[in-house]
Tab-separated table of C-alpha atoms and ligand atoms in Angstrom:
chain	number	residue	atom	x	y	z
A	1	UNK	CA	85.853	143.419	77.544
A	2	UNK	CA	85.899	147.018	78.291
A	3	UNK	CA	89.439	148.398	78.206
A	4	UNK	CA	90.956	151.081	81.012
A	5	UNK	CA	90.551	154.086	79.475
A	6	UNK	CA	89.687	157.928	80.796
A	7	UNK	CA	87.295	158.908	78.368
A	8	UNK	CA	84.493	155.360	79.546
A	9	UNK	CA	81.012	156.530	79.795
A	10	UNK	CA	79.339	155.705	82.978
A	11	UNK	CA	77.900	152.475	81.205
A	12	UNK	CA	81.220	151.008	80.177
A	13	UNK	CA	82.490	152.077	83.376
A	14	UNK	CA	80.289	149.402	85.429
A	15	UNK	CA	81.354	147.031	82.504
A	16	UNK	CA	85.100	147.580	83.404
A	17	UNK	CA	84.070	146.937	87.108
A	18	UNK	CA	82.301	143.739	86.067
A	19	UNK	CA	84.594	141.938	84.013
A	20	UNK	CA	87.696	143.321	86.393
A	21	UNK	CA	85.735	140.722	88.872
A	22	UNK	CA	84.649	138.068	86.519
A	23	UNK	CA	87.835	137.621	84.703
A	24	UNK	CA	88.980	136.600	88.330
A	25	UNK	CA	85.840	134.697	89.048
A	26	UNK	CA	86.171	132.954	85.481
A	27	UNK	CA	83.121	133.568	84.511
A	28	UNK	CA	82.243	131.936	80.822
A	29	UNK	CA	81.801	134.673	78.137
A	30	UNK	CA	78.012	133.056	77.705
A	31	UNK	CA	77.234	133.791	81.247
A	32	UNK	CA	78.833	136.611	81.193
A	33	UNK	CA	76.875	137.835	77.952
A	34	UNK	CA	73.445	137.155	80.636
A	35	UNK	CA	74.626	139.110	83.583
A	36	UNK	CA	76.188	142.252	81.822
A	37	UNK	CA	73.558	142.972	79.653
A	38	UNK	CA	69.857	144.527	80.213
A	39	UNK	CA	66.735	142.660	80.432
A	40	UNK	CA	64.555	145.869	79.019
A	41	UNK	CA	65.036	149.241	78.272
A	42	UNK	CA	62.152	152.110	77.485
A	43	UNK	CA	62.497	155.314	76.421
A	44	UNK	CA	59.333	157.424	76.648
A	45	UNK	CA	58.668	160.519	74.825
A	46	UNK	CA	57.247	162.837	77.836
A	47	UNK	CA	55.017	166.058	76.410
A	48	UNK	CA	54.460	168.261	79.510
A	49	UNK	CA	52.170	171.511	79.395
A	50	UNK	CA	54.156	174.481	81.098
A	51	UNK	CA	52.401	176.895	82.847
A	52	UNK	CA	52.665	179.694	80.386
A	53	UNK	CA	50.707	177.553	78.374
A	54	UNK	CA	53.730	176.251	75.814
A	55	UNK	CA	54.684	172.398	75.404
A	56	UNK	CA	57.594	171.064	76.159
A	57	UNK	CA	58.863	167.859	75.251
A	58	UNK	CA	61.370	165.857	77.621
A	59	UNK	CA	62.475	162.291	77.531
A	60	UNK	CA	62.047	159.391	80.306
A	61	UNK	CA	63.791	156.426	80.610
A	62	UNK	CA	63.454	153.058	82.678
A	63	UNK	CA	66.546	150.157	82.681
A	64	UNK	CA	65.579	146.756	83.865
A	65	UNK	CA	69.003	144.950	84.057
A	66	UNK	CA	68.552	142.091	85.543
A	67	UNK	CA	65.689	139.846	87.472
A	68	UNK	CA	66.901	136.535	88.323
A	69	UNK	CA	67.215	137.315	92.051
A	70	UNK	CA	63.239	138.887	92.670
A	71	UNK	CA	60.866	141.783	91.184
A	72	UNK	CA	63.228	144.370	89.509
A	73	UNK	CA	64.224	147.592	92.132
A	74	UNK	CA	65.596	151.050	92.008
A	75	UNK	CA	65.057	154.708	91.803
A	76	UNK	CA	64.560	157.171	89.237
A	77	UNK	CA	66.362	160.280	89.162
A	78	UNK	CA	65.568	163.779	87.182
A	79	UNK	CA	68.424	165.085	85.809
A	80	UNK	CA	70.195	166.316	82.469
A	81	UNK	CA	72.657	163.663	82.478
A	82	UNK	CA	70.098	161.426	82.849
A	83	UNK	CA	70.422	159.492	79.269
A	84	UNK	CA	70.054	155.488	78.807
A	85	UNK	CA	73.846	154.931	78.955
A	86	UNK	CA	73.698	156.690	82.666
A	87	UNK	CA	70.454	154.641	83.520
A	88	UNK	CA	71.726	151.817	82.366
A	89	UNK	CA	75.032	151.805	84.651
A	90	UNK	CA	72.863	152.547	87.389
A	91	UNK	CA	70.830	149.690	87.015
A	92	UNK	CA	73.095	147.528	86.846
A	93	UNK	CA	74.484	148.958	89.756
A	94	UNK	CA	71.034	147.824	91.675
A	95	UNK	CA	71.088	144.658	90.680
A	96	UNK	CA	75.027	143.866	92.534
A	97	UNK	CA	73.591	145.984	95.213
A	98	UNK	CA	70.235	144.277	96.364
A	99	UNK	CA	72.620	141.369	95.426
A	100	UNK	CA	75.344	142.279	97.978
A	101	UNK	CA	72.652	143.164	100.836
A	102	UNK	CA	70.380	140.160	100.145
A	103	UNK	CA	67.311	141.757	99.359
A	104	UNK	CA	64.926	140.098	97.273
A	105	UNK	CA	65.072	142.249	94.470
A	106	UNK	CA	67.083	142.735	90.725
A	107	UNK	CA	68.089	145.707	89.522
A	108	UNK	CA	66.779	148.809	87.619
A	109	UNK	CA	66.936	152.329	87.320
A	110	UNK	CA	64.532	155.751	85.696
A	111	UNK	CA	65.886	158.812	84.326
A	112	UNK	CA	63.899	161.837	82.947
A	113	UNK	CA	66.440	163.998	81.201
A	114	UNK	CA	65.702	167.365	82.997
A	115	UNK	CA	66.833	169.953	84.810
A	116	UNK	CA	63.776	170.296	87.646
A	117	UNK	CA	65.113	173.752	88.672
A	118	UNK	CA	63.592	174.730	85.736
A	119	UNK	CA	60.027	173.498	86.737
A	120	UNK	CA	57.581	174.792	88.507
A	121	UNK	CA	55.834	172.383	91.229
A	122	UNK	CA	52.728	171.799	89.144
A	123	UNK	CA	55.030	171.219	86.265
A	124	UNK	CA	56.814	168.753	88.135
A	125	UNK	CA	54.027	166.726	89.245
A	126	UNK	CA	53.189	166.496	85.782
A	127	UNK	CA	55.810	165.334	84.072
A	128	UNK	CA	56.362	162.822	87.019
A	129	UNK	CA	52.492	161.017	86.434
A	130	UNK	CA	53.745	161.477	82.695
A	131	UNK	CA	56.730	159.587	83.317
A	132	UNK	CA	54.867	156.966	85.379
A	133	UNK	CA	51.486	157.058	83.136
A	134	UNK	CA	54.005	155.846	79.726
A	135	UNK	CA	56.200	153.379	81.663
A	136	UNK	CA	53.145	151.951	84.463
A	137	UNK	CA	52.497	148.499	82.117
A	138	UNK	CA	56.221	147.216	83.229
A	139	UNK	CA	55.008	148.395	87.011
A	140	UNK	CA	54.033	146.453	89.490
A	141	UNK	CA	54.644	145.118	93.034
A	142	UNK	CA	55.986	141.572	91.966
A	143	UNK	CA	57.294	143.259	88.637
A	144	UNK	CA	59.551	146.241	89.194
A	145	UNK	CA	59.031	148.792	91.722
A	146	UNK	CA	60.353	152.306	91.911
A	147	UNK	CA	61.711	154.482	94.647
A	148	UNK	CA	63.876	158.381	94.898
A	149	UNK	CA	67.223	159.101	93.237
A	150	UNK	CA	68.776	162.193	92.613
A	151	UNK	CA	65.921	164.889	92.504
A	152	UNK	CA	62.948	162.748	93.482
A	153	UNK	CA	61.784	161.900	96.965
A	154	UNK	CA	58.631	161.015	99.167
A	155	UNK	CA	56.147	163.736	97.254
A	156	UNK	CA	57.328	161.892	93.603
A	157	UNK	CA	56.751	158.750	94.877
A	158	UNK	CA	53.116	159.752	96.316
A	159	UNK	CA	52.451	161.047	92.522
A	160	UNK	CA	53.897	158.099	91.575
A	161	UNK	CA	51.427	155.916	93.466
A	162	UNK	CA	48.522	157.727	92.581
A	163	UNK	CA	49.115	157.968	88.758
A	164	UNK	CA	49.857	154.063	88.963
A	165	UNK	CA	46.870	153.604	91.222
A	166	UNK	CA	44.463	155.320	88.336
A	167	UNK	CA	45.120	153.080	85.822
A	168	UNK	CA	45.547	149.830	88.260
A	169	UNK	CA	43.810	150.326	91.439
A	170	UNK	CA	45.278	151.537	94.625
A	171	UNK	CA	48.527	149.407	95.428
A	172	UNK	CA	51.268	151.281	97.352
A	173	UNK	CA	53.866	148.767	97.006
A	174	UNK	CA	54.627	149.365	93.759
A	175	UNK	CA	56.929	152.276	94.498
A	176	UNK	CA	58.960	152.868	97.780
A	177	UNK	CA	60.394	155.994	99.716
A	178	UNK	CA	56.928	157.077	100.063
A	179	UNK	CA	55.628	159.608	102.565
A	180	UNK	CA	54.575	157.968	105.840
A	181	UNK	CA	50.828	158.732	105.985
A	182	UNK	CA	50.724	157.335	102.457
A	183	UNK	CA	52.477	153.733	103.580
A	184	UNK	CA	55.892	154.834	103.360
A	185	UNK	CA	58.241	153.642	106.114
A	186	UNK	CA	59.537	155.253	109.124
A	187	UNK	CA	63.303	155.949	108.624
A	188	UNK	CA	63.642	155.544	105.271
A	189	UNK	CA	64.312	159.289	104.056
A	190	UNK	CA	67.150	158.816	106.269
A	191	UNK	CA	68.312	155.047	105.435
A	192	UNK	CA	70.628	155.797	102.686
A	193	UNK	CA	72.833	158.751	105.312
A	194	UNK	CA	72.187	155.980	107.839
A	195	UNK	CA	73.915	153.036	106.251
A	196	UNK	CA	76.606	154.911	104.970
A	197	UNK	CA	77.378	155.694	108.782
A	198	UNK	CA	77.445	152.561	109.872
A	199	UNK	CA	79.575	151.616	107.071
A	200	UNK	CA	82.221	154.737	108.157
A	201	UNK	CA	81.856	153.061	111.436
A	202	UNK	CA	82.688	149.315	110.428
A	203	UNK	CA	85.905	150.832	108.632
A	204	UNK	CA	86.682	152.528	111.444
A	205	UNK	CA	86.417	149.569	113.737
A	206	UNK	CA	88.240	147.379	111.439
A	207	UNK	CA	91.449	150.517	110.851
A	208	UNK	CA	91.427	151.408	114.657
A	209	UNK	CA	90.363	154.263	114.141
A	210	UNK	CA	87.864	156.503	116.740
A	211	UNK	CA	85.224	158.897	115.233
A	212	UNK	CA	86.334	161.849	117.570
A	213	UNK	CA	90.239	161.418	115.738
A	214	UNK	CA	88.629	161.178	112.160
A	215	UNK	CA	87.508	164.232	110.088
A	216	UNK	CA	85.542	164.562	106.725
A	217	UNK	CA	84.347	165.854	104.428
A	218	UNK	CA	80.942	165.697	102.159
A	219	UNK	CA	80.077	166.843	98.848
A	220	UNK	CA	76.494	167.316	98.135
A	221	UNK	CA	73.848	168.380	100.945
A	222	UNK	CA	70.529	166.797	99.263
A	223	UNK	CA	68.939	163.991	101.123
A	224	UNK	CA	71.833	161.379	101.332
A	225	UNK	CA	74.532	163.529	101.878
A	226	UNK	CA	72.482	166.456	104.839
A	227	UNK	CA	71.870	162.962	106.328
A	228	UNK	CA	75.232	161.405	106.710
A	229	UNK	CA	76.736	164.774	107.930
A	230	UNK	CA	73.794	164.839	110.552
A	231	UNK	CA	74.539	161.239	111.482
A	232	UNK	CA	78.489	161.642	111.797
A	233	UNK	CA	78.258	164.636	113.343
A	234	UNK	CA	76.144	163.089	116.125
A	235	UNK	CA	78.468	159.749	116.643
A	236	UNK	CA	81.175	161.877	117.402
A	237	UNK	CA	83.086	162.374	113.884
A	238	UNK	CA	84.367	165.495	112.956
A	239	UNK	CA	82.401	166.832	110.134
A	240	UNK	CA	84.815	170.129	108.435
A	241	UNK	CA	83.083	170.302	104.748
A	242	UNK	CA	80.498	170.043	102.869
A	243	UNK	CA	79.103	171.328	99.979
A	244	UNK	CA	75.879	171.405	97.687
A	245	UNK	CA	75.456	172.675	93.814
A	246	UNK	CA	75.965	176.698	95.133
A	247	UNK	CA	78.771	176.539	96.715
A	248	UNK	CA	81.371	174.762	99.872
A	249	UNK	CA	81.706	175.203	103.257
A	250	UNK	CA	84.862	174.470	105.516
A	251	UNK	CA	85.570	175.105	108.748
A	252	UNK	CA	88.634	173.049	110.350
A	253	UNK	CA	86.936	172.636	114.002
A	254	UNK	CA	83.801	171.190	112.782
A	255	UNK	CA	80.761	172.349	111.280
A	256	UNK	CA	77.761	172.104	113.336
A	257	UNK	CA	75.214	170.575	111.508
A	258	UNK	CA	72.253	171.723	113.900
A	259	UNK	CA	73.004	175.172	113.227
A	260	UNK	CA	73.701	174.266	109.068
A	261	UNK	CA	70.341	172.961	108.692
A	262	UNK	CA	68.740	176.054	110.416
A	263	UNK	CA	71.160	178.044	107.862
A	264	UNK	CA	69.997	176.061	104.550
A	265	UNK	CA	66.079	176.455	105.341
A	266	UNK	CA	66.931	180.120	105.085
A	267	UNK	CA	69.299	180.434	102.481
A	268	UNK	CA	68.650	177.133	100.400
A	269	UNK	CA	72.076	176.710	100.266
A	270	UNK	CA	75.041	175.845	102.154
A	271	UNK	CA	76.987	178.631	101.226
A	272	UNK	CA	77.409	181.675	103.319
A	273	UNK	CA	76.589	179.302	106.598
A	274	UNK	CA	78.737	181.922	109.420
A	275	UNK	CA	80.004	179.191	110.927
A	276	UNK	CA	82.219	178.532	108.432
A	277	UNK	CA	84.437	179.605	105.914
A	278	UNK	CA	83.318	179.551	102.402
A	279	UNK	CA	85.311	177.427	99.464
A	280	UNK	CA	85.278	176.507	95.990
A	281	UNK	CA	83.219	173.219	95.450
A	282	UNK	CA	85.993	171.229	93.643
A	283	UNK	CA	88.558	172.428	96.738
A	284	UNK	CA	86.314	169.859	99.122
A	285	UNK	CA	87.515	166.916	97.624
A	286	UNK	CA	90.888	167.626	97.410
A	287	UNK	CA	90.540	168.884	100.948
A	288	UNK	CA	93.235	166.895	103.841
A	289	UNK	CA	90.686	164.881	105.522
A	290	UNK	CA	90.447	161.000	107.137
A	291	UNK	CA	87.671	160.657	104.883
A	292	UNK	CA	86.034	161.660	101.551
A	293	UNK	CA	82.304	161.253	100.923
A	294	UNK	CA	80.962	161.658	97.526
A	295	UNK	CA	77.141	162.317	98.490
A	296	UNK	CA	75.901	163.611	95.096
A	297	UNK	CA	76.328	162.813	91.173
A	298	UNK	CA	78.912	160.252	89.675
A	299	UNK	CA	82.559	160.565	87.914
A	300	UNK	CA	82.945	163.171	90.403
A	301	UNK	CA	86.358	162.152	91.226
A	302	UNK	CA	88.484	161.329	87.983
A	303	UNK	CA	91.844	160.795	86.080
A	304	UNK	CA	91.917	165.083	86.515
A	305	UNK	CA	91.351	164.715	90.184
A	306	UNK	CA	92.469	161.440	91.651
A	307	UNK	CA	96.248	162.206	92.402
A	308	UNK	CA	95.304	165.704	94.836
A	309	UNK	CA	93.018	163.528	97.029
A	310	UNK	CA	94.013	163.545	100.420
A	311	UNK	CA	92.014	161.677	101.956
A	312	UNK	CA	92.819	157.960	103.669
A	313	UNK	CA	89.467	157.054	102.649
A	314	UNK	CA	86.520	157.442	100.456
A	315	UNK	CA	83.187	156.091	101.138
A	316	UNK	CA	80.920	156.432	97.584
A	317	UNK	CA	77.378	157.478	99.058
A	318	UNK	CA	76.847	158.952	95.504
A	319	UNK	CA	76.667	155.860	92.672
A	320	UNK	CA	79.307	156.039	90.447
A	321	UNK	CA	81.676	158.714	91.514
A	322	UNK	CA	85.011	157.073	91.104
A	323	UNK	CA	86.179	156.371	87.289
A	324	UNK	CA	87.860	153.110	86.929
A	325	UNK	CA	90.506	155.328	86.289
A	326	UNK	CA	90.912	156.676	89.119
A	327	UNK	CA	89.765	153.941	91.216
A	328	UNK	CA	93.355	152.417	89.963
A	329	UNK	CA	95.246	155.679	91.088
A	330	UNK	CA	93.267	155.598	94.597
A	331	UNK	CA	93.873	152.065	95.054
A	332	UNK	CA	97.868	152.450	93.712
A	333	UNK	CA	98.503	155.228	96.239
A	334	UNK	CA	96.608	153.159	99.180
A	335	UNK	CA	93.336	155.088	99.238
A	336	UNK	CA	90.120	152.769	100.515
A	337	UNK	CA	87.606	153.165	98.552
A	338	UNK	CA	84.342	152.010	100.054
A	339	UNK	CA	82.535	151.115	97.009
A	340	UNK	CA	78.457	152.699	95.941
A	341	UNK	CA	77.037	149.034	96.156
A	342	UNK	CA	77.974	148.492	99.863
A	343	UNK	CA	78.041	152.006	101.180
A	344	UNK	CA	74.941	153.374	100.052
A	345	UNK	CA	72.972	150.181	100.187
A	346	UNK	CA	70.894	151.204	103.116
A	347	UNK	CA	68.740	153.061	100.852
A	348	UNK	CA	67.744	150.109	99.079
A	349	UNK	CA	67.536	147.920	102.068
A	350	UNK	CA	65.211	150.355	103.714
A	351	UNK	CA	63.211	150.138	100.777
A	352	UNK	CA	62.775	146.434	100.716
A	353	UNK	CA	61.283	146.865	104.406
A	354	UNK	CA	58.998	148.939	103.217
A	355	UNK	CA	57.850	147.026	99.859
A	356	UNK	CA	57.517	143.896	102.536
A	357	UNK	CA	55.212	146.393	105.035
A	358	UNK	CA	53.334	147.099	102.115
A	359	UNK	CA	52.586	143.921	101.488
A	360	UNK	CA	52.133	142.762	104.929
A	361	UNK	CA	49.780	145.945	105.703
A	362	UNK	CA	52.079	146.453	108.701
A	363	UNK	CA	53.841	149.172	109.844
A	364	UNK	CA	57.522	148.767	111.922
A	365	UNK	CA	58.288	151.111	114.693
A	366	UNK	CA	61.527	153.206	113.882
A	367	UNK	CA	64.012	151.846	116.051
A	368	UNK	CA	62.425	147.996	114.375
A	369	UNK	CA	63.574	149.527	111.053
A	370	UNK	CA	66.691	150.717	112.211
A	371	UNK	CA	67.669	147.775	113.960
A	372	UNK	CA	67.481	145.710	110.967
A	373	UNK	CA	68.812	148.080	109.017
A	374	UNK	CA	71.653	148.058	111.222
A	375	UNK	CA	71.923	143.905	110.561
A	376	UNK	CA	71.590	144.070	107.021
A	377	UNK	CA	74.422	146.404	106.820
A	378	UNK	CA	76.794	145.151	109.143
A	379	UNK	CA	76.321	142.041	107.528
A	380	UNK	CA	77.519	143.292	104.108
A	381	UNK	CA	80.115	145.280	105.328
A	382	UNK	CA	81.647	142.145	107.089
A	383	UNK	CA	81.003	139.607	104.132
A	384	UNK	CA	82.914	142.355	101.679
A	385	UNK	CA	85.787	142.891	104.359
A	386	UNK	CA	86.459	138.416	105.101
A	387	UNK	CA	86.139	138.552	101.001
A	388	UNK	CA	88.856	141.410	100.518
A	389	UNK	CA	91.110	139.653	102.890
A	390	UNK	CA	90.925	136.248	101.389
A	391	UNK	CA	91.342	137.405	97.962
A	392	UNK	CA	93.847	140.290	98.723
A	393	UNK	CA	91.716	142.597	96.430
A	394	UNK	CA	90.340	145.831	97.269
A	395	UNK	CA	86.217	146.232	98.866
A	396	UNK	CA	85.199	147.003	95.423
A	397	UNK	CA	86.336	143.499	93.416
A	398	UNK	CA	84.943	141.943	96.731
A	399	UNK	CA	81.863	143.751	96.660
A	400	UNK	CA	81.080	143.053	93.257
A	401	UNK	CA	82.537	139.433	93.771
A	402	UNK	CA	79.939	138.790	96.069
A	403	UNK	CA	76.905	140.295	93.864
A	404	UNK	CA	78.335	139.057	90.677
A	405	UNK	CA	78.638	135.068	92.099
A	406	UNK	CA	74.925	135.815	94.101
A	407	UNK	CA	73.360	136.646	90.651
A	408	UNK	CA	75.242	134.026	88.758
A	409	UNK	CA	74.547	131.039	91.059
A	410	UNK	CA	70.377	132.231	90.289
A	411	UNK	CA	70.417	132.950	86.932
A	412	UNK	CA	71.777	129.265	86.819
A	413	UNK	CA	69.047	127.542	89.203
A	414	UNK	CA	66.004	129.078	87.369
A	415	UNK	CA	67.607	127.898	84.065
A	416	UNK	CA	69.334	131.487	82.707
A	417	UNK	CA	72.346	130.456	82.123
B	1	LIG	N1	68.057	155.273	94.464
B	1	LIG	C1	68.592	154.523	95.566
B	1	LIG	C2	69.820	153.750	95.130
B	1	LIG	O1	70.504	154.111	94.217
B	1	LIG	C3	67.543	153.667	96.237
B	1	LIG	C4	66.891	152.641	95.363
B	1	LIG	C5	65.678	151.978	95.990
B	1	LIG	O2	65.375	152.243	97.136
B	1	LIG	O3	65.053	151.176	95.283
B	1	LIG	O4	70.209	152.768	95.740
């Protein structure tokens, strides 16, 4: 049991989430014992070479929580929060997630604790075939395959593949989010943005409300949240804010992302876009908007926050950034919260098409992808909505209701539990 408290590390937070939803499931402590905790954890000592000629020495990590459902899944993010308690909430996050969607997989996640501002390209590339060189034995297409987080994307995942590939022969499957030419697949550096859409636009549909009538607002302009502003913007909602690490950006008839994107190639940052008026980056999520979209890192909104939000809604496109603190002052003051494992699922899901091209040695057209995509997470959205209503219980118990029982009923077939 994990009790409510503000000061739960992101670790016990998921723990809180868990037994929150298997207290009510009546789950057995035993089983219980199985599903919460980690299959394998790694910590690898990473010595990278800088370019002035000095060492430095930085630490990787890589989570496998749980496999009972398929091969274990999920990114790896590069980041100085990145310690084993964060990596391990996170993959345990993955494995409710692919478990909600109904992808094949189980859950994992990688961390290398840096900050990558403070590398140089080369650098970078070589603590990332560092990072994959010390952790590539627990690798491999049927075993656990990797994919972007925060601070990784389709370049990573090519060095990725190719530091893999030395030691194992060439097998792109083994990590997703890849670039195209190199057996990545089309649409999935947008999939995350794009399934957190259609998410805003299930809610929508099931509150009556219309995109042109809603406004929001987005923190964090990396890959997830440039592409859900993008996507809003072009299905009519009215996109006011968004930030990234430099700064926040408001402007209360709608920012035009077109011209934003034009803007951050220049400037590498949001702030000082002229179409809009520059903000403090904690003043976005407190700003009076339909709907609030954490896009970027976790605990983001907390017991210090959760009582100025304004908005009706919050859709989590970022893992993690509601404390089960403030997920009860939210839900007590009528807030939605669209939880991480539903609304930024697309991510994942996208990757699974790709891991199944790989193997296939196929390649799906865009709109094939998208399609699917589109199934898959209308699908969720609508099995985590009838579950909320039957139970009376918010889309996060549901949510996790759903990938807790999913896991459960598995672990208990192949002889687990
Ligand atoms: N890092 C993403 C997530 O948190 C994607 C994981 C994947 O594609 O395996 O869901």
């Amino acid at each position: 049991m994990v009790e409510l408290s503000t000061d739960l590390s992101p670790y016990e937070a998921v723990q809180y989430f868990f037994h929150d939803v298997a207290d009510q499931l009546g789950i057995d402590d035993q089983t219980r014992a199985v599903l919460n905790g980690t299959y394998r954890e790694i910590r690898v000592q990473l010595p990278v070479r800088r370019d002035d000629g000095g060492l430095e020495t930085y630490y990787g990590y890589r989570v496998q929580h749980n496999g009972a459902r398929g091969p274990y899944k999920g990114g790896v993010r590069f980041h100085p929060t990145a310690d084993l308690d964060e990596v391990r909430a996170l993959a345990s996050l993955m494995t409710w997630k692919t478990a909600l969607v109904d992808v094949p997989f189980g859950g994992a996640k990688g961390g290398v604790q840096v900050d990558p501002s403070t590398l140089s390209r080369a650098e970078h590339e070589r603590l990332t075939r560092r990072y994959m060189s010390q952790v590539s034995y627990i690798i491999g297409k049927k075993r656990d395959i990797m994919a972007p987080d925060m601070n990784t994307n389709a370049q990573t995942m090519a060095w990725m593949m190719d530091a893999w590939g030395r030691a194992h022969g060439h097998e792109p499957a083994i990590v997703t989010g890849k670039p195209v030419p190199l057996g990545g697949s089309k649409g999935r550096e947008a999939a995350t943005g794009r399934g957190t859409v259609m998410v805003l636009d299930e809610a929508a549909k099931q509150h009556d409300w219309t995109p042109e009538d809603l406004t929001v607002a987005i923190q964090g302009y990396g890959n997830v949240g440039s592409w859900t502003a993008r996507l809003a913007a072009e299905r009519g909602y009215r996109v006011l804010a968004v930030s990234d690490v430099d700064g926040a950006i408001h402007a209360p008839d709608g920012i035009s992302t077109d011209m934003l994107d034009k803007h951050v190639k220049e400037a590498g940052t949001v702030a000082g876009f002229e179409g809009a008026e520059d903000i403090e980056g904690d003043a976005l999520l407190e700003l009076d908007v339909d709907v609030l979209i954490p896009a970027a890192l976790g605990e983001v909104i907390n017991h210090t926050n959760a009582d100025e939000i304004r908005a009706r809604m919050i859709i989590e496109a970022a893992n993690n950034p509601v404390t089960p603190v403030a997920d009860r002052i939210l839900t007590d003051s009528g807030v939605i919260v669209i939880p991480d494992i539903l609304a930024n699922a697309g991510g994942v899901t996208v990757s699974y098409f790709e891991w199944t091209q790989n193997i296939q040695e196929f390649q799906w057209s865009e709109e094939e992808v998208n399609e699917q995509l589109s199934r898959y997470m209308r699908t969720a959205y609508r099995k985590v909505r009838e579950r909320a209503e039957d139970l009376e219980t918010t889309m996060r118990r549901a949510a996790f209701a759903i990938g807790i029982s999913e896991v459960a009923e598995v672990a208990r077939l192949r002889g687990y539990v």
